[in-house]
Short mmCIF file of C-alpha atoms in Angstrom, two decimals:
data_model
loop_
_atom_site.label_atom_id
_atom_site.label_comp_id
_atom_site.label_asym_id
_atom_site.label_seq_id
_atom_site.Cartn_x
_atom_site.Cartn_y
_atom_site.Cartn_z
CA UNK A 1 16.50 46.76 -0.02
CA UNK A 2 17.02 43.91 -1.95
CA UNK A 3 16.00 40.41 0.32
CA UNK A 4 18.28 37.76 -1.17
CA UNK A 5 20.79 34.49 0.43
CA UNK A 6 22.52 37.09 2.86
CA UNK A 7 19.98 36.33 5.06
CA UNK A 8 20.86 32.50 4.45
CA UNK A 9 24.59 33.57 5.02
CA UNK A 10 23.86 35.66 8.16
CA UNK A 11 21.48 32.89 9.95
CA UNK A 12 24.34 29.92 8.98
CA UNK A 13 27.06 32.15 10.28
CA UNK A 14 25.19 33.15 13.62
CA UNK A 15 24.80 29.41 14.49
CA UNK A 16 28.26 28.70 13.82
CA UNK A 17 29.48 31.42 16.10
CA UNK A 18 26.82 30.27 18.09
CA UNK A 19 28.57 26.63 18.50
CA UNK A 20 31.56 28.27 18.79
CA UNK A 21 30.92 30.42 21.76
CA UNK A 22 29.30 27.77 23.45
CA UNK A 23 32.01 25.08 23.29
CA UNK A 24 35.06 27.51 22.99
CA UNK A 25 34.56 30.38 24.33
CA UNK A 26 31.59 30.38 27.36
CA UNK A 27 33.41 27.56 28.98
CA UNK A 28 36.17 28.72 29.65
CA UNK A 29 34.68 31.94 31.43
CA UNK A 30 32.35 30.15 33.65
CA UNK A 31 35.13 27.86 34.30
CA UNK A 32 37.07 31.18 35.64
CA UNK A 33 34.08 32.77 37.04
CA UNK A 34 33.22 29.59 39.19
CA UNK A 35 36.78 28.85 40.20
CA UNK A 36 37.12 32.55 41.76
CA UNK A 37 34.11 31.99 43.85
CA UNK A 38 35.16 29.17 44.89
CA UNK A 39 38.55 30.90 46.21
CA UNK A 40 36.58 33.72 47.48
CA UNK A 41 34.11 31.22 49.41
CA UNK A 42 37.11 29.09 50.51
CA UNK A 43 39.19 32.55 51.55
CA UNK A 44 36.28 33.70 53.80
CA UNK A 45 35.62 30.60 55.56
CA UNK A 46 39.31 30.40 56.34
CA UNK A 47 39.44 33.70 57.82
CA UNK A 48 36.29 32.44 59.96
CA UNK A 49 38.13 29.40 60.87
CA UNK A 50 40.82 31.76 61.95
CA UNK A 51 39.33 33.57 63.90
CA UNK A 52 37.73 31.10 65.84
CA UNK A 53 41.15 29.39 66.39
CA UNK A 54 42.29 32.73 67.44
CA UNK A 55 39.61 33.16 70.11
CA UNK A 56 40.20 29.33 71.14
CA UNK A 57 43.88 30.02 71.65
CA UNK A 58 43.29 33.25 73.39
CA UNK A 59 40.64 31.20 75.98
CA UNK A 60 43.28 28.97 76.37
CA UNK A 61 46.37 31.13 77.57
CA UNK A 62 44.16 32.84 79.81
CA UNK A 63 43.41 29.91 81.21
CA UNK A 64 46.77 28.52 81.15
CA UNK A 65 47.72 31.90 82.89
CA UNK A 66 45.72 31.95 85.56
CA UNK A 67 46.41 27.79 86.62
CA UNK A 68 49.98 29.41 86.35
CA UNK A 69 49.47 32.19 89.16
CA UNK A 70 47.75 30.02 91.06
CA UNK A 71 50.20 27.05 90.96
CA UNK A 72 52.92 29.82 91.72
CA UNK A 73 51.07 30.67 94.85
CA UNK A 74 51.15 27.54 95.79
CA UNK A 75 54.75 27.10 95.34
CA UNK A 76 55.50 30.25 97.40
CA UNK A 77 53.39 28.96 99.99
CA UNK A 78 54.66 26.09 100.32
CA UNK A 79 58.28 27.44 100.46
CA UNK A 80 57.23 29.71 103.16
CA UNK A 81 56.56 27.41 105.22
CA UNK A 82 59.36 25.45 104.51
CA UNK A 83 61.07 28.45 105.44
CA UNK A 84 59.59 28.91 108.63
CA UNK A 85 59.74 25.06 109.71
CA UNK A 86 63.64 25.50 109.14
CA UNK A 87 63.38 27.94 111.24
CA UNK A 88 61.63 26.65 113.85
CA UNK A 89 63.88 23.30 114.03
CA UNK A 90 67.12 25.85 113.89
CA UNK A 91 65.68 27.90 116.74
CA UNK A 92 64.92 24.49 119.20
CA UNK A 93 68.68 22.72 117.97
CA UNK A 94 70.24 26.09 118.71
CA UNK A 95 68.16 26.11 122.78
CA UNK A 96 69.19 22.48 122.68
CA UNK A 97 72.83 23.13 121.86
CA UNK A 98 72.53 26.23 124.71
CA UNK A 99 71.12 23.84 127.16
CA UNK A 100 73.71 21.21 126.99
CA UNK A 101 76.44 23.65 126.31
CA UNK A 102 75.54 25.44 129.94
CA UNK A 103 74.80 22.35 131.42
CA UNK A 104 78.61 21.38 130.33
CA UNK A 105 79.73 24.32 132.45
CA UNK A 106 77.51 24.22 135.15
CA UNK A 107 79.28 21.11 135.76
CA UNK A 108 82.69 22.10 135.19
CA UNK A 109 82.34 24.63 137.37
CA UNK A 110 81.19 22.52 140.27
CA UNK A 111 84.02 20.05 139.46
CA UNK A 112 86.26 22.93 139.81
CA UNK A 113 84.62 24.04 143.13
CA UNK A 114 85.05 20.46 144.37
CA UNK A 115 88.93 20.89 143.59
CA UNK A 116 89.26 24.13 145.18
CA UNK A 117 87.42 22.46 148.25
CA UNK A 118 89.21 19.62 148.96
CA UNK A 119 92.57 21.42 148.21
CA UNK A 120 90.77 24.58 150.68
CA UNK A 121 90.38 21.99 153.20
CA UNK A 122 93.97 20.13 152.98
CA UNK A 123 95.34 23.53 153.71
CA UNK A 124 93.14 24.37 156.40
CA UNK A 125 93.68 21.48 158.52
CA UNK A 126 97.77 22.04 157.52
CA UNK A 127 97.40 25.72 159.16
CA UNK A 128 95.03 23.98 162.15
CA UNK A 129 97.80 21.74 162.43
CA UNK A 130 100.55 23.75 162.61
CA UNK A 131 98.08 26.78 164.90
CA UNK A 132 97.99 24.45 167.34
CA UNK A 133 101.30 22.84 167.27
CA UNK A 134 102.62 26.86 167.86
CA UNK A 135 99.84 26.92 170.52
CA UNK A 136 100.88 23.88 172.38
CA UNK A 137 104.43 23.38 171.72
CA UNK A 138 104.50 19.64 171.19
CA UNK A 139 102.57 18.31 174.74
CA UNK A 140 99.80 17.25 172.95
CA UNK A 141 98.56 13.62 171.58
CA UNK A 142 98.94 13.57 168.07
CA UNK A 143 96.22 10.76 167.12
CA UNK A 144 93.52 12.36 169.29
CA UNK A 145 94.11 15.77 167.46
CA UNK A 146 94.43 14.04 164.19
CA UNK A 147 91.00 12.65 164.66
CA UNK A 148 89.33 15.55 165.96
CA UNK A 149 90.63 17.90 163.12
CA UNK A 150 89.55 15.75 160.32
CA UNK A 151 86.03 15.57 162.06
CA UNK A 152 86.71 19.34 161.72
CA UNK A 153 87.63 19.22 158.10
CA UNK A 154 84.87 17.40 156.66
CA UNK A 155 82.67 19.76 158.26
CA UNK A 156 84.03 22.60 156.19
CA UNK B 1 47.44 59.80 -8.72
CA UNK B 2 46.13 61.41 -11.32
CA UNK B 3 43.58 58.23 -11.46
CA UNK B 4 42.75 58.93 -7.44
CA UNK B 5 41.73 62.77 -8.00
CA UNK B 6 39.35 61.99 -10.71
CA UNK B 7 38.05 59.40 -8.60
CA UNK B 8 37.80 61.90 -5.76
CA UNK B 9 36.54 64.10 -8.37
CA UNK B 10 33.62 62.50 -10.01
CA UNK B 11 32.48 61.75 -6.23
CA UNK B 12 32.48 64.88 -5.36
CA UNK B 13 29.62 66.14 -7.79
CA UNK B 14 27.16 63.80 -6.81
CA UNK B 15 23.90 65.11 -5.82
CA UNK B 16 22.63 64.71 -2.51
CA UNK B 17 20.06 61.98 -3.02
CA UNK B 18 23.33 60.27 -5.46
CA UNK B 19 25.49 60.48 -2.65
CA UNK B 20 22.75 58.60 -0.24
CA UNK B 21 21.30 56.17 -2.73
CA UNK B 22 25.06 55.09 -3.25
CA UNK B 23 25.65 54.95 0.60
CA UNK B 24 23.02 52.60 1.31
CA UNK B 25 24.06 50.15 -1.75
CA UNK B 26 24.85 47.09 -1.28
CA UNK B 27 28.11 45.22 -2.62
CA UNK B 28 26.11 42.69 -4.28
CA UNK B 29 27.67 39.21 -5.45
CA UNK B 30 25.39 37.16 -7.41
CA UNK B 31 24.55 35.99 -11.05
CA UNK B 32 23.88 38.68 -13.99
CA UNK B 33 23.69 37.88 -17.24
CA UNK B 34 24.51 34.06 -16.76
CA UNK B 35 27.19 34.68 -14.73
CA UNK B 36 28.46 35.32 -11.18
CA UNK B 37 29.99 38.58 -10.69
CA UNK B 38 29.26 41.56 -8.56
CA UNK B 39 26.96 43.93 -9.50
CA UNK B 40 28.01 47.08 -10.82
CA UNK B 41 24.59 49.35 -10.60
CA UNK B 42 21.49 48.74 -7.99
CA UNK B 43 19.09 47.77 -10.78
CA UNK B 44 21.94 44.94 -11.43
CA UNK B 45 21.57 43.94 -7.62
CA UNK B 46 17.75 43.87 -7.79
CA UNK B 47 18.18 41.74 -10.99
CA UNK B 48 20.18 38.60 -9.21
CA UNK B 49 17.28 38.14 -7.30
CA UNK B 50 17.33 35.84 -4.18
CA UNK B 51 20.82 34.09 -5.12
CA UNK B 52 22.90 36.82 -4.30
CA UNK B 53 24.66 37.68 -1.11
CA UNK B 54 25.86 41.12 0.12
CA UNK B 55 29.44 41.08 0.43
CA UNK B 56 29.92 44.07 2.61
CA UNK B 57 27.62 43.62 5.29
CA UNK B 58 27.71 39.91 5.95
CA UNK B 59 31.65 40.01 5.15
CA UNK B 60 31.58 42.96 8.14
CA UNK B 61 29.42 40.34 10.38
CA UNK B 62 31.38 37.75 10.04
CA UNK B 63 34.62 39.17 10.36
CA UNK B 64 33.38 40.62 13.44
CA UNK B 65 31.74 38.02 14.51
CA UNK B 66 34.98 35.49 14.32
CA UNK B 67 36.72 38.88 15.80
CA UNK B 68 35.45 39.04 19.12
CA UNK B 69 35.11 35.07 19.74
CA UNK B 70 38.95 34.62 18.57
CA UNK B 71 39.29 37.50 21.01
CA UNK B 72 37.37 36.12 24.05
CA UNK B 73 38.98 32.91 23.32
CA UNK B 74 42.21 34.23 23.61
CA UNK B 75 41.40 36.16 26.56
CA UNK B 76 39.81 33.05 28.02
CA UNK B 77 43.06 31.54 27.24
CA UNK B 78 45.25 33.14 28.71
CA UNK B 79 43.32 34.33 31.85
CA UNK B 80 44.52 34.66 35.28
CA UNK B 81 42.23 33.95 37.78
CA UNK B 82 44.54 35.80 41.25
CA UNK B 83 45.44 38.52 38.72
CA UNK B 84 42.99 39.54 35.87
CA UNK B 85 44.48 42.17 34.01
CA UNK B 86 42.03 44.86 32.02
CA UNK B 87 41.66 43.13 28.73
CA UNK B 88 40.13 40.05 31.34
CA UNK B 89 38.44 42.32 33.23
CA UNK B 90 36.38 44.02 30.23
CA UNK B 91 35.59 40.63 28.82
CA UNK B 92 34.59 38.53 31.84
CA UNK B 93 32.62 41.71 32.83
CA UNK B 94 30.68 41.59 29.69
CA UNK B 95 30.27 37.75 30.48
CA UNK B 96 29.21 38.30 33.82
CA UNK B 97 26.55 41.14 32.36
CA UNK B 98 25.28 38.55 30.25
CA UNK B 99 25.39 36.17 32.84
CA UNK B 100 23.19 38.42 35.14
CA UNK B 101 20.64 39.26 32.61
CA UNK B 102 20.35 35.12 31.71
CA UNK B 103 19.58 33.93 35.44
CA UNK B 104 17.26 37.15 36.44
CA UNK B 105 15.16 36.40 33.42
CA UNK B 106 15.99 32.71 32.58
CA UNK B 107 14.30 30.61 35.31
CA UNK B 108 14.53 27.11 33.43
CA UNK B 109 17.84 25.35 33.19
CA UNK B 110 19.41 25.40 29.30
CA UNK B 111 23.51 25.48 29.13
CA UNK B 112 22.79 27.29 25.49
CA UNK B 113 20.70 30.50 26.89
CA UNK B 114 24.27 32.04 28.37
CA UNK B 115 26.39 31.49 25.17
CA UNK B 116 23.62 32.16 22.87
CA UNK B 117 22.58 35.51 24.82
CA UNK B 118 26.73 36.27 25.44
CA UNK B 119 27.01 35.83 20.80
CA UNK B 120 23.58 37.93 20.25
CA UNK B 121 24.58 40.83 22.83
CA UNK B 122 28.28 41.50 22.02
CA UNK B 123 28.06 40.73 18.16
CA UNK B 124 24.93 43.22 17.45
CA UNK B 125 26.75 45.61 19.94
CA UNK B 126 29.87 45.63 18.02
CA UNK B 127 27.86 45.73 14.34
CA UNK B 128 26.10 48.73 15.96
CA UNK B 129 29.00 50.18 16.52
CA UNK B 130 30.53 50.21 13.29
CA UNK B 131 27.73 53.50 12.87
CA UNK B 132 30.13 55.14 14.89
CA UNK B 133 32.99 54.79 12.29
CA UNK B 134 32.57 57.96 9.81
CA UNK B 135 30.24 57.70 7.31
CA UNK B 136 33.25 58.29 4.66
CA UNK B 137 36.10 56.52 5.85
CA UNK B 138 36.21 53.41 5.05
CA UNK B 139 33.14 53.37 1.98
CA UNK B 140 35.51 56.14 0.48
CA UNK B 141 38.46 54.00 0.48
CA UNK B 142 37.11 51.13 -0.40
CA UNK B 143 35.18 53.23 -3.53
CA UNK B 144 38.40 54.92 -4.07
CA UNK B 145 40.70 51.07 -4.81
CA UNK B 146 37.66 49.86 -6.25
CA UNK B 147 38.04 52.50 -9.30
CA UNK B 148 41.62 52.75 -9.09
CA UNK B 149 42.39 49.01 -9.30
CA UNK B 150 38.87 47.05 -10.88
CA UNK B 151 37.84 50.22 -12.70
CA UNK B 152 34.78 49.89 -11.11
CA UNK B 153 33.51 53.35 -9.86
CA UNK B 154 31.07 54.15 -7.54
CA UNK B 155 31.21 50.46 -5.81
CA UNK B 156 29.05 50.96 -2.91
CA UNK B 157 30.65 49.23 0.45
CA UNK B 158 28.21 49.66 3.17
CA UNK B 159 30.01 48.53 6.80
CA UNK B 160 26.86 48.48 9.42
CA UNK B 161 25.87 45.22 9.48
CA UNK B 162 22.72 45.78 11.05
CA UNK B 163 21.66 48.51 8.86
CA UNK B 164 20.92 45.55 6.66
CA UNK B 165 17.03 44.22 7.00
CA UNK B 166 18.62 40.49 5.65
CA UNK B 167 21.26 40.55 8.79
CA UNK B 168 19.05 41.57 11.41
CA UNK B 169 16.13 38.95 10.05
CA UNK B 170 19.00 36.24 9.89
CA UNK B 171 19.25 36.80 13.50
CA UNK B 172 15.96 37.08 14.50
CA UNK B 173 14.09 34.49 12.10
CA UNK B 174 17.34 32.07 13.81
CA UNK B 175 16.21 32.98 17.81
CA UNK B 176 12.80 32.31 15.95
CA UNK B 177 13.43 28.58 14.92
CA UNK B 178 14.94 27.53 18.44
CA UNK B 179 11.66 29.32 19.94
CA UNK B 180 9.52 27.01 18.28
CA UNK B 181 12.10 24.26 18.54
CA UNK B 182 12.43 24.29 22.46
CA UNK B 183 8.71 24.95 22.60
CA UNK B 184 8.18 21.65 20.82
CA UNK B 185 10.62 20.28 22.65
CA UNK B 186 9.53 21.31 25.85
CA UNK B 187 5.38 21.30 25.65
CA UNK B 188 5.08 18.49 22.72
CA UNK B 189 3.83 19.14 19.64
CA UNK B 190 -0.01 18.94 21.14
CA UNK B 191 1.04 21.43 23.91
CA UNK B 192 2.53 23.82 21.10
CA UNK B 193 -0.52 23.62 19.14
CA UNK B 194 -2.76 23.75 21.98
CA UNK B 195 -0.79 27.22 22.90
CA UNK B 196 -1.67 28.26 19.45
CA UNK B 197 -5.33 27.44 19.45
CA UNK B 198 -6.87 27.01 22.57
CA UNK B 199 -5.34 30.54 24.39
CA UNK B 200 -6.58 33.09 25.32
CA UNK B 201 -10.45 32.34 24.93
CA UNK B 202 -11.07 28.62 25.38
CA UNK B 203 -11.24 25.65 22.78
CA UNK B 204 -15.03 27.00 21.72
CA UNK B 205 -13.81 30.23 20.15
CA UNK B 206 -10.70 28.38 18.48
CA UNK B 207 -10.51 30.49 14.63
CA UNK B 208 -10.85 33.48 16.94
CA UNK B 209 -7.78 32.08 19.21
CA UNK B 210 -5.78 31.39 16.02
CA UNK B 211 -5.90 34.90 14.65
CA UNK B 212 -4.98 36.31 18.22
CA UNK B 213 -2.29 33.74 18.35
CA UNK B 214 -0.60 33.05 15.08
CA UNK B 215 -0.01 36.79 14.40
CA UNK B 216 1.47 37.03 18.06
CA UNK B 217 4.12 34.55 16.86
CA UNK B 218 4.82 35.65 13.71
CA UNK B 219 5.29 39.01 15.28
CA UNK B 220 8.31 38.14 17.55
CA UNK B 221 11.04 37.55 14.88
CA UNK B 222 9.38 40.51 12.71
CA UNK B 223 9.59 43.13 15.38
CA UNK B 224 12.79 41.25 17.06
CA UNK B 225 14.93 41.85 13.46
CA UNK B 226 12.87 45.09 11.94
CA UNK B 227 13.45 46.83 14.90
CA UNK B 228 17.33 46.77 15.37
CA UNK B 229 17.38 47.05 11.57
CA UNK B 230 14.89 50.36 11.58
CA UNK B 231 16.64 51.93 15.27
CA UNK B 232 20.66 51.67 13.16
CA UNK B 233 19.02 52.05 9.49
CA UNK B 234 17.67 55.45 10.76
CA UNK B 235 20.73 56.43 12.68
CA UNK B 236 23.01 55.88 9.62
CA UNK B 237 20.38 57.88 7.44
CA UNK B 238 20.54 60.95 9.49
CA UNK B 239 24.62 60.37 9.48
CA UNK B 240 24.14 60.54 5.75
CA UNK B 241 22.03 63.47 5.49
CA UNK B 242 24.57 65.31 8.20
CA UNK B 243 27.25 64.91 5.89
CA UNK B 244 25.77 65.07 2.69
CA UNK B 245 23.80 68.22 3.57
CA UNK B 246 25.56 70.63 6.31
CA UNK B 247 28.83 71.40 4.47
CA UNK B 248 31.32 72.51 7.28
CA UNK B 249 28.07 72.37 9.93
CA UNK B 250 28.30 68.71 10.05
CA UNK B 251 31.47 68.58 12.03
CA UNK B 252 29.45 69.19 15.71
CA UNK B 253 25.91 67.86 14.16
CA UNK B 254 27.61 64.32 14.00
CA UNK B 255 29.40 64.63 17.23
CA UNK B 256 25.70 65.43 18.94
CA UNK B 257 24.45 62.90 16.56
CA UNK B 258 26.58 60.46 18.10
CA UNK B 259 26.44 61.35 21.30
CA UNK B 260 22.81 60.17 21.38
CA UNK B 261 23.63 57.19 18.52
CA UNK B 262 25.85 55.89 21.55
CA UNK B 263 23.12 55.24 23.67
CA UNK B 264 20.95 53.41 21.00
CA UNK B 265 24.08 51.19 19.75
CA UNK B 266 24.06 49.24 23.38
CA UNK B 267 20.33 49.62 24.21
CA UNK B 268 19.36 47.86 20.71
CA UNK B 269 22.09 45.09 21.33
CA UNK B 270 20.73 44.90 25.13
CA UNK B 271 16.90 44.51 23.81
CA UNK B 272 17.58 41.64 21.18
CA UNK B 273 19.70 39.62 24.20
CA UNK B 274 16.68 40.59 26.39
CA UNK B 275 13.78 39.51 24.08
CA UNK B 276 15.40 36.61 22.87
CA UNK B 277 15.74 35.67 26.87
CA UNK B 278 11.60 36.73 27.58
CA UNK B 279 10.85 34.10 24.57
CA UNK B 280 13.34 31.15 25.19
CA UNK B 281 11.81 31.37 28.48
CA UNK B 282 8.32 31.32 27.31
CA UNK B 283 9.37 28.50 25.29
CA UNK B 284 10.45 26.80 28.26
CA UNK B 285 7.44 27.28 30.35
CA UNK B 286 5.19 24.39 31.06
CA UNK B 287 1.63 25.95 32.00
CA UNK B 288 0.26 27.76 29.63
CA UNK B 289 0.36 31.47 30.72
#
């Protein structure tokens, strides 16, 4: 067990290594080693950041649904009452159109009755005329009868 | 081949206590006789005195040394950080380990602690583990060229780093020196001293303070380096005696053997990173404690 310059040899070549490892070797791990966390650290709060966006954007359609049903209510609405204000107006033009379209008749019809009138009472006072001419046999004064029947005609 | 059978041969009738004074030899390099040269007997060894290095063990520790920071490196290199494959995966695991153990027992801020803990742990670990390579394998082959091609027989080659008392006190007289560097560095001089002589009983019983004290501090890198160096020295001695001793016996005596040996290897690298943490960080504390 002989104590001699190994010792020397072993001290020297443990502080070499020792330099070594710490500028060649250790650096590079805890260069590796702090770069990972760093991912890790920057993965996670992503995924946070996700989420949160994900909750945000969930909020937000629900939202944006529900203004949507109510803005569609609205619309229908609306159109139904469009609908029944057409209505209405179509329902009062079509009386109007009624109205005048009987009132066109109503006096048609009395234009027509008029006609058949006076023609009625041409004919009448024709057959007077010629009654009483068969009744008489000509010995009667023509202007006095002529007078009296058209007093009798417009009385018809 | 005839050469390699009477190699085989002549190690084959050692004696017991042959076979395990040979096994924990040392490949010594140094100066016999006026010259440098490695030493062919262990009284040779003992001869060179202090100017002689062991060629096995610190060649092992260095080569594995530059092995697994070349390797990290390269991992390092060529990492991935969306898709670590498992080579990544083992390393930055045994980096993040390290890392662990640094900031639960490191509270002061020091960019060497991590690098210097990341060396100690995985460098002892893997010189531990070369306990777990056959006692035979690779001594016998080296012992084997050694008398085939240098005529040199029965070179010892010993390949546990840290069953050798100069590579575990090379370690753990280093961790001592920063110690009493950052302590200095961080407390002043006065402070350091202070620690020394005025702790634990007051400045009035200061020689009493000093022999509480000065032992204490001598003690760390003693029982930091002698301990790895006795936990491995005495697993690779019972190795020895297993397969120097048991005949066809010592096939399932070393598996049990290192069955439990494979809890030591880690737990002696884990205590040397973990020590070496508990004193940086005294060395780094302000108050005295």
């Amino acid at each position: 067990m002989n104590f001699n310059a190994t010792f020397l040899g072993q001290s020297i070549s443990f502080l070499f290594f020792l330099w070594f490892c710490r500028k060649y070797v250790w650096p590079l791990f805890s260069a590796i080693l702090e770069e990972r966390k760093k991912r890790i650290a920057d993965g996670l709060e992503a995924a946070a950041r996700a989420e949160k966006d994900l909750e945000l954007a969930q909020h937000r359609s629900t939202e944006q649904l529900k203004e949507a049903k109510t803005s569609a209510a609205s619309i229908i609405d609306q159109a139904n009452k469009r609908a029944a204000q057409i209505v209405d107006e179509a329902k009062v033009q079509a009386r109007e159109e009624g109205q005048r379209i009987i009132t066109g008749a109503h006096a048609e019809i009395e234009q027509d009755v008029n006609r058949a009138k006076e023609v009625l009472r041409a004919q009448v006072s024709a057959i007077a005329i010629a009654g009483a001419e068969r009744i008489l046999e000509g010995a009667i004064d023509r202007a006095a009868n002529e007078e009296m029947l058209s007093k009798l005609a417009a009385e018809l | 081949m005839a050469e390699l059978a009477e190699a085989g041969h002549a190690v084959a009738e050692l004696t017991v206590q042959e076979y395990i004074t040979h096994h924990l030899s040392y490949l010594t390099f140094g100066q016999v006789d006026g010259h440098w040269g490695i030493a062919h007997t262990p009284e040779e060894a003992t001869e060179m005195g202090f100017w002689a290095v062991h060629v096995d063990t610190l060649g092992w520790s260095v080569f594995l040394g530059f092995g697994f920071l070349l390797f990290f490196r390269w991992v390092g290199k060529n990492a991935s950080i969306d898709k670590p494959t498992g080579v990544q995966n083992f390393v930055e695991m045994v980096v993040e380990f390290v890392d662990a153990r640094v900031s639960e027992g490191f509270t002061h801020k020091n960019d060497l602690i991590g690098p210097l803990c990341l060396t100690l742990f995985f460098w002892i670990l893997l010189m531990n583990t070369m306990d777990l390579v056959p006692v035979d394998w690779i001594t016998k082959l080296f012992e084997i060229s050694a008398a085939t091609f240098f005529n040199f027989e029965h070179a010892p080659f010993k390949i546990v780093p840290t069953t050798d008392p100069n590579i575990t006190m090379g370690l753990s007289v280093s961790v001592f020196f920063m110690i009493i560097y950052y302590s200095i560095k961080n407390k002043g001089l006065g402070g350091f001293l202070k620690e020394l002589a005025f702790h634990p009983f007051g400045k009035w019983m200061l020689p009493f303070n000093l022999i509480i004290e000065v032992p204490t501090l001598f003690a760390k890198p003693i029982s930091l380096g002698l301990r790895l160096f006795g936990n491995l020295y005495a697993g690779e001695l019972l190795f020895l005696l297993i397969a120097s001793m048991l005949g066809f016996w010592q096939l399932p005596a070393h598996f049990v053997w290192a069955v439990f040996h494979l809890l030591v290897i880690p737990l002696q690298a884990f205590v040397f990173m973990m020590l070496t943490i508990v004193y940086l960080n005294q060395a780094h504390d302000k108050e005295a404690h």
